[in-house]
Amino acid sequence: MSSPLRIIRDKLSITQTELAELMGTTQATVSRMEAGQWEPNASQVQAVLRKSNEDGLDLSFDDFIFSNNQELSTDQNGNTKEKNYFNHKHLLGIQELSPEEITFLLDLADVYAEKNRTVDRKLSLLNGKTVINLFFEESTRTRTSFELASKHLGADVINIAVASSSIKKGETVIDTAVTLNAMHADALVVRHPHAGAVQLLSEKVNCSVINGGDGSHEHPTQALLDALTIRRRKGHLQGLLVALCGDVAHSRVARSNIYLLQTMGARVRVIAPPTLIPSSIERLGVEVFHDMRTGLAGCDIVMMLRLQRERMKGSFVPSVHEYFHFYGLDYEKLSHAKEDALIMHPGPMNRGVEIDSAVADDIDRSVIHEQVEMGVAVRMACLDVLTRTT
Ligand code: CP
């Protein structure tokens, strides 16, 4: 089976070494890409498209997107079968992913991000497949971007509003999921207020389950889209100093980001009042600060977190006014980070609580809208790899 990149190289009539030079990578990496073990990133795809254009060939992003993470392997009886390089049926958390798997997803998402900026962005990769969004908690970004991602890939999408479902009549979460599974869904995207609920549900169904956020546990696609945004702006994740500021204690975004950033070689600081930092957080390998100015010193990325009042039992901050005074990101506090530090926020934002409006809207520093854009691309990559035949 020839991989799409191998077919593209044949069309370009160039050697593997010449293709590596064109893509700014090594011949070994091209070899892995041609075996379907690695995805080219957006700038590598663009370099190849430029060459194909010069040569008068009719290549497009689609020719790369249909590349896959599988190759043929032969078992002991001599039968060939496809070997999958993303060996997960579900995406429940970042903690279960290797650096190679994270890079694989980011590279694929990078290609989708470029494709989504073109007029002709609709694909048919998931034609005939059904994605169900099952959200037990409110969401704007995650639910909508999973819906858009599914539609961009050609899947049918069903959104279950819990308020109008049989859950309101007393049906359990598991019975609901099993019912949806019996309708032959190919992927279930689930958000639930309780940590571990999505994993439990994944054990009861045949289809792939993607965690859209479970309690204070994990929000894997958020961390992936954050990483893609950072990587596209800074060129890499390795060696960056990232500050996660605010309500770390209740944040699944913080937890998934800590796992991902450290796995990819970044250093992570958490900055918050003691009441909003879990007591054993140092075990995750992060540095803890209670003062914004010292914590932000030298940081490349400033990621603000919302006060998750819906998860708080009791009072964790004296007042919103005082919280903003000490921990809200304004230009004065930001001046302690690196001059080119990026401002991030997973949303939804509480302006005037964890972030000043002017800082949030600063088009030179804030990448908050780009995070939302990358959310669609990342979710396309996740749906793509998880719905491939295994
Ligand atoms: N960041 C995030 O999960 O946003 P939503 O709650 O709007 O999905």
Coordinates of C-alpha atoms and ligand atoms in Angstrom, one line a residue:
M1 CA 0.0 0.0 0.0
S2 CA 1.5 3.3 -1.1
S3 CA 1.0 6.2 1.4
P4 CA -0.3 9.5 0.0
L5 CA 3.1 11.2 0.6
R6 CA 4.8 8.4 -1.4
I7 CA 2.3 9.0 -4.2
I8 CA 2.9 12.8 -4.0
R9 CA 6.7 12.2 -4.2
D10 CA 6.2 10.0 -7.3
K11 CA 4.2 12.8 -8.9
L12 CA 6.9 15.3 -8.1
S13 CA 9.6 12.9 -9.4
I14 CA 12.0 13.6 -6.6
T15 CA 14.0 11.4 -4.2
Q16 CA 13.3 11.0 -0.5
T17 CA 16.4 13.2 0.3
E18 CA 15.1 15.9 -2.1
L19 CA 11.7 15.8 -0.5
A20 CA 13.3 16.0 3.0
E21 CA 15.2 19.1 1.9
L22 CA 12.1 20.7 0.5
M23 CA 10.2 20.0 3.8
G24 CA 13.1 21.1 6.0
T25 CA 13.4 17.8 7.7
T26 CA 15.5 14.7 7.7
Q27 CA 15.2 11.8 5.2
A28 CA 14.4 9.5 8.2
T29 CA 11.4 11.6 9.0
V30 CA 10.2 11.6 5.4
S31 CA 10.6 7.8 5.5
R32 CA 8.3 7.7 8.6
M33 CA 5.8 10.0 7.0
E34 CA 5.7 7.8 3.9
A35 CA 5.1 4.8 6.2
G36 CA 2.2 6.6 7.7
Q37 CA 3.9 6.9 11.1
W38 CA 4.1 10.7 11.2
E39 CA 2.2 13.6 9.7
P40 CA 3.8 16.5 7.9
N41 CA 3.0 19.9 9.6
A42 CA 1.4 22.8 7.8
S43 CA 4.6 24.6 6.7
Q44 CA 5.9 21.3 5.3
V45 CA 2.7 20.7 3.4
Q46 CA 2.8 24.3 2.1
A47 CA 6.4 23.8 0.9
V48 CA 5.3 20.7 -1.1
L49 CA 2.3 22.5 -2.5
R50 CA 4.5 25.4 -3.7
K51 CA 6.8 23.0 -5.5
S52 CA 3.8 21.2 -7.0
N53 CA 2.4 24.5 -8.2
E54 CA 5.8 25.4 -9.8
D55 CA 5.8 22.0 -11.5
G56 CA 2.2 22.6 -12.8
L57 CA 0.7 19.7 -10.8
D58 CA -2.8 19.8 -9.4
L59 CA -2.1 19.0 -5.7
S60 CA -4.1 20.3 -2.7
F61 CA -4.3 19.9 1.1
D62 CA -6.7 17.0 0.6
D63 CA -4.0 14.9 -0.9
F64 CA -2.2 15.1 2.5
I65 CA -5.2 14.9 4.7
F66 CA -6.0 11.5 3.3
S67 CA -2.7 10.3 4.5
N68 CA -3.2 8.0 7.5
N69 CA -1.6 6.5 10.5
Q70 CA -1.7 3.0 9.3
E71 CA 0.6 0.6 7.4
L72 CA 0.3 -3.0 6.5
S73 CA 2.0 -5.6 8.8
T74 CA 2.1 -9.3 8.3
D75 CA 1.1 -11.7 11.1
Q76 CA 2.5 -15.2 11.8
N77 CA 0.1 -16.8 9.3
G78 CA 1.2 -14.5 6.5
N79 CA -2.0 -12.4 6.6
T80 CA -1.6 -8.7 6.2
K81 CA -3.5 -6.3 8.4
E82 CA -3.3 -2.6 9.1
K83 CA -1.2 -1.5 12.0
N84 CA -2.4 1.6 13.8
Y85 CA 0.1 4.2 15.1
F86 CA -2.5 5.9 17.3
N87 CA -3.3 3.0 19.5
H88 CA -6.2 4.4 21.5
K89 CA -9.9 3.6 21.0
H90 CA -10.9 6.5 23.2
L91 CA -9.4 9.9 24.1
L92 CA -10.0 10.2 27.8
G93 CA -7.0 12.2 29.0
I94 CA -3.6 13.6 28.1
Q95 CA -2.0 11.5 30.8
E96 CA -2.4 8.4 28.6
L97 CA -0.6 9.9 25.5
S98 CA 3.1 9.7 24.6
P99 CA 5.0 12.6 23.2
E100 CA 4.9 11.0 19.7
E101 CA 1.1 10.6 19.9
I102 CA 0.7 14.2 21.0
T103 CA 3.0 15.4 18.1
F104 CA 1.1 13.1 15.7
L105 CA -2.3 14.7 16.7
L106 CA -0.8 18.3 16.6
D107 CA 0.7 17.7 13.1
L108 CA -2.5 16.4 11.7
A109 CA -4.5 19.3 13.4
D110 CA -2.0 21.8 11.9
V111 CA -2.9 20.5 8.4
Y112 CA -6.6 20.8 9.2
A113 CA -6.1 24.3 10.5
E114 CA -4.7 25.4 7.2
K115 CA -7.5 23.5 5.3
N116 CA -10.1 25.3 7.4
R117 CA -8.8 28.7 6.3
T118 CA -9.6 27.8 2.7
V119 CA -13.1 28.2 1.1
D120 CA -13.1 24.6 0.0
R121 CA -12.8 23.1 3.5
K122 CA -15.5 20.4 3.5
L123 CA -14.2 16.9 3.4
S124 CA -15.9 13.5 3.1
L125 CA -13.5 11.5 5.3
L126 CA -16.3 10.6 7.8
N127 CA -19.2 10.2 5.3
G128 CA -21.7 7.7 6.7
K129 CA -20.3 8.1 10.3
T130 CA -22.3 9.5 13.2
V131 CA -20.9 11.6 16.0
I132 CA -23.1 12.2 19.1
N133 CA -22.4 15.1 21.5
L134 CA -23.7 14.3 24.9
F135 CA -23.1 17.2 27.2
F136 CA -24.2 17.1 30.9
E137 CA -22.8 20.5 31.5
E138 CA -23.0 23.8 29.7
S139 CA -20.6 24.5 26.8
T140 CA -20.2 26.9 23.9
R141 CA -16.7 26.3 22.5
T142 CA -16.3 22.5 23.0
R143 CA -19.7 21.4 21.9
T144 CA -19.9 23.8 18.9
S145 CA -16.4 23.0 17.7
F146 CA -17.0 19.3 17.9
E147 CA -20.1 19.8 15.8
L148 CA -18.2 21.9 13.3
A149 CA -15.3 19.5 13.2
S150 CA -17.7 16.6 12.5
K151 CA -19.5 18.4 9.8
H152 CA -16.2 19.6 8.1
L153 CA -15.3 15.9 8.0
G154 CA -18.6 14.9 6.5
A155 CA -20.1 13.1 9.5
D156 CA -23.7 13.3 10.7
V157 CA -23.9 15.0 14.1
I158 CA -26.5 14.7 16.8
N159 CA -26.5 17.0 19.8
I160 CA -28.2 15.6 22.9
A161 CA -29.5 18.4 25.2
V162 CA -29.6 16.8 28.6
A163 CA -32.5 19.1 29.7
S164 CA -34.7 17.6 27.0
S165 CA -33.5 14.0 27.2
S166 CA -34.7 10.9 29.1
I167 CA -32.1 11.7 31.8
K168 CA -34.6 14.1 33.1
K169 CA -37.0 11.2 33.6
G170 CA -34.4 9.3 35.7
E171 CA -32.5 7.3 33.2
T172 CA -28.9 6.8 34.2
V173 CA -25.9 8.2 32.3
I174 CA -24.8 4.7 31.5
D175 CA -28.2 3.6 30.2
T176 CA -28.3 6.7 28.0
A177 CA -24.9 6.0 26.6
V178 CA -25.7 2.3 26.0
T179 CA -28.9 3.4 24.2
L180 CA -27.0 5.8 21.9
N181 CA -24.4 3.0 21.3
A182 CA -27.2 0.7 20.2
M183 CA -28.0 3.2 17.4
H184 CA -24.5 2.5 16.0
A185 CA -22.8 5.9 16.9
D186 CA -19.2 5.9 15.7
A187 CA -18.1 8.5 18.3
L188 CA -19.5 9.9 21.5
V189 CA -18.2 13.2 22.8
V190 CA -19.1 13.5 26.5
R191 CA -18.9 16.3 29.0
H192 CA -19.8 15.5 32.6
P193 CA -19.6 17.3 35.9
H194 CA -18.0 14.3 37.7
A195 CA -14.4 13.3 37.3
G196 CA -14.2 9.7 36.0
A197 CA -17.7 9.6 34.6
V198 CA -16.5 9.7 31.0
Q199 CA -14.1 6.8 31.5
L200 CA -16.8 4.7 33.2
L201 CA -19.1 5.4 30.2
S202 CA -16.4 4.4 27.7
E203 CA -16.2 1.0 29.4
K204 CA -19.9 0.3 28.5
V205 CA -20.0 1.2 24.8
N206 CA -18.4 -0.1 21.6
C207 CA -17.8 3.2 19.9
S208 CA -15.0 5.7 20.5
V209 CA -15.5 8.1 23.4
I210 CA -13.9 11.5 23.6
N211 CA -13.7 13.4 26.9
G212 CA -15.1 16.8 26.4
G213 CA -14.3 17.7 30.1
D214 CA -15.0 15.6 33.2
G215 CA -15.3 17.5 36.5
S216 CA -11.9 18.8 37.7
H217 CA -10.1 15.9 36.0
E218 CA -9.2 16.3 32.4
H219 CA -10.1 18.3 29.2
P220 CA -7.7 16.7 26.7
T221 CA -8.8 18.5 23.5
Q222 CA -8.5 21.9 25.3
A223 CA -4.9 21.1 26.1
L224 CA -4.2 19.9 22.6
L225 CA -5.7 23.1 21.1
D226 CA -3.7 25.2 23.5
A227 CA -0.5 23.4 22.5
L228 CA -1.3 23.8 18.8
T229 CA -1.8 27.5 19.3
I230 CA 1.4 27.9 21.2
R231 CA 3.4 25.7 18.7
R232 CA 2.1 27.7 15.7
R233 CA 3.2 31.0 17.4
K234 CA 6.4 30.0 19.1
G235 CA 7.5 27.2 16.7
H236 CA 7.9 24.6 19.5
L237 CA 6.9 23.6 23.0
Q238 CA 10.2 22.3 24.3
G239 CA 11.9 24.6 26.8
L240 CA 9.0 27.2 27.0
L241 CA 8.1 28.6 30.5
V242 CA 4.3 28.5 30.9
A243 CA 2.3 30.1 33.7
L244 CA -1.1 28.8 34.6
C245 CA -2.8 31.4 36.7
G246 CA -5.9 31.4 38.8
D247 CA -8.3 28.6 39.9
V248 CA -5.9 25.6 39.4
A249 CA -7.7 23.6 42.1
H250 CA -11.0 23.2 40.1
S251 CA -9.5 23.3 36.6
R252 CA -9.5 20.3 34.3
V253 CA -7.8 22.6 31.7
A254 CA -4.9 23.2 34.1
R255 CA -4.5 19.5 34.8
S256 CA -4.5 18.5 31.1
N257 CA -2.2 21.3 30.2
I258 CA 0.3 20.4 33.0
Y259 CA 0.4 16.8 31.6
L260 CA 0.8 17.9 28.0
L261 CA 3.2 20.7 28.4
Q262 CA 5.6 18.7 30.7
T263 CA 5.4 15.7 28.4
M264 CA 6.5 17.9 25.5
G265 CA 9.4 19.4 27.5
A266 CA 7.9 22.8 28.6
R267 CA 8.3 24.0 32.2
V268 CA 5.1 24.8 34.1
R269 CA 4.4 27.3 36.9
V270 CA 1.1 27.6 38.7
I271 CA 0.2 31.0 40.2
A272 CA -2.8 31.3 42.6
P273 CA -3.7 32.0 46.2
P274 CA -3.1 28.9 48.4
T275 CA -6.9 28.2 48.6
L276 CA -6.9 27.7 44.8
I277 CA -4.0 25.3 44.5
P278 CA -4.3 21.6 45.4
S279 CA -1.9 20.7 48.3
S280 CA -0.1 18.0 46.4
I281 CA 0.4 19.9 43.1
E282 CA 4.2 19.8 43.3
R283 CA 4.1 16.1 42.8
L284 CA 3.1 16.9 39.2
G285 CA 6.5 18.6 38.8
V286 CA 5.2 22.2 38.6
E287 CA 6.6 25.3 40.4
V288 CA 4.2 27.0 42.7
F289 CA 3.9 30.8 43.2
H290 CA 1.4 32.8 45.2
D291 CA 2.5 36.2 43.8
M292 CA 1.8 37.1 40.2
R293 CA 4.8 39.3 39.7
T294 CA 7.4 36.8 40.8
G295 CA 5.5 33.9 39.1
L296 CA 5.2 35.6 35.8
A297 CA 8.9 36.7 35.6
G298 CA 10.5 35.3 32.5
C299 CA 7.4 33.4 31.3
D300 CA 6.7 32.8 27.6
I301 CA 3.0 32.0 28.0
V302 CA 0.5 33.5 30.5
M303 CA -2.6 31.2 30.6
M304 CA -5.4 32.6 32.7
L305 CA -8.0 30.3 34.3
R306 CA -11.6 31.2 35.2
L307 CA -12.8 31.1 38.8
Q308 CA -14.9 27.9 38.7
R309 CA -17.5 29.0 41.1
E310 CA -19.9 26.2 40.1
R311 CA -17.4 23.7 41.5
M312 CA -16.6 25.6 44.7
K313 CA -18.2 24.5 48.0
G314 CA -17.7 27.5 50.2
S315 CA -15.7 30.7 49.8
F316 CA -12.2 30.4 48.2
V317 CA -11.5 34.1 47.7
P318 CA -12.5 37.0 50.0
S319 CA -14.1 39.0 47.1
V320 CA -14.0 39.2 43.4
H321 CA -12.6 42.8 43.7
E322 CA -9.7 41.7 45.9
Y323 CA -9.1 38.6 43.7
F324 CA -8.7 40.8 40.6
H325 CA -6.4 43.2 42.5
F326 CA -4.0 40.4 43.4
Y327 CA -4.5 37.8 40.6
G328 CA -6.3 39.5 37.7
L329 CA -4.1 39.9 34.7
D330 CA -3.6 43.6 33.8
Y331 CA -0.8 45.3 31.9
E332 CA 1.3 46.0 35.1
K333 CA 1.4 42.3 36.1
L334 CA 1.9 41.3 32.5
S335 CA 5.0 43.5 32.2
H336 CA 6.8 41.0 34.5
A337 CA 6.5 38.2 31.8
K338 CA 8.7 38.2 28.7
E339 CA 8.1 41.1 26.3
D340 CA 6.7 38.7 23.7
A341 CA 4.7 36.5 26.1
L342 CA 1.4 35.3 24.7
I343 CA -1.9 35.8 26.7
M344 CA -4.2 32.7 26.7
H345 CA -7.5 31.8 28.2
P346 CA -9.6 28.7 27.5
G347 CA -12.8 30.6 27.9
P348 CA -15.4 31.4 29.0
M349 CA -13.8 34.5 30.4
N350 CA -14.9 36.6 33.3
R351 CA -13.6 40.0 32.4
G352 CA -12.6 42.1 35.4
V353 CA -12.3 38.9 37.5
E354 CA -9.3 37.0 36.2
I355 CA -8.4 39.2 33.3
D356 CA -8.7 42.9 32.4
S357 CA -10.7 43.5 29.3
A358 CA -8.0 45.5 27.5
V359 CA -5.5 42.7 28.0
A360 CA -7.9 40.1 26.8
D361 CA -8.6 42.1 23.6
D362 CA -4.9 43.1 22.9
I363 CA -4.5 41.9 19.3
D364 CA -0.7 41.9 19.6
R365 CA -0.5 39.7 22.7
S366 CA -3.8 37.8 23.1
V367 CA -4.3 34.5 21.2
I368 CA -7.7 33.7 22.7
H369 CA -9.6 33.8 19.4
E370 CA -6.8 31.7 17.8
Q371 CA -7.3 29.1 20.6
V372 CA -11.0 28.8 19.5
E373 CA -10.0 28.5 15.9
M374 CA -7.5 25.7 16.7
G375 CA -10.2 23.9 18.6
V376 CA -12.0 23.0 15.4
A377 CA -8.8 21.7 13.8
V378 CA -7.7 19.7 16.9
R379 CA -11.2 18.1 17.2
M380 CA -11.1 17.2 13.5
A381 CA -7.8 15.4 14.0
C382 CA -9.1 13.6 17.1
L383 CA -12.3 12.5 15.3
D384 CA -10.3 11.5 12.2
V385 CA -7.8 9.2 14.1
L386 CA -10.4 7.7 16.5
T387 CA -12.9 6.7 13.8
R388 CA -10.3 5.1 11.5
T389 CA -10.6 1.3 11.2
T390 CA -8.5 -0.4 13.9
Ligands
CP1 N1 -12.9 26.0 27.1 C1 -14.1 25.3 27.2 O1 -14.2 24.2 27.5 O2 -15.2 26.1 26.9 P1 -16.7 25.7 26.9 O3 -17.1 25.4 28.3 O4 -17.5 26.8 26.3 O5 -16.8 24.4 26.1

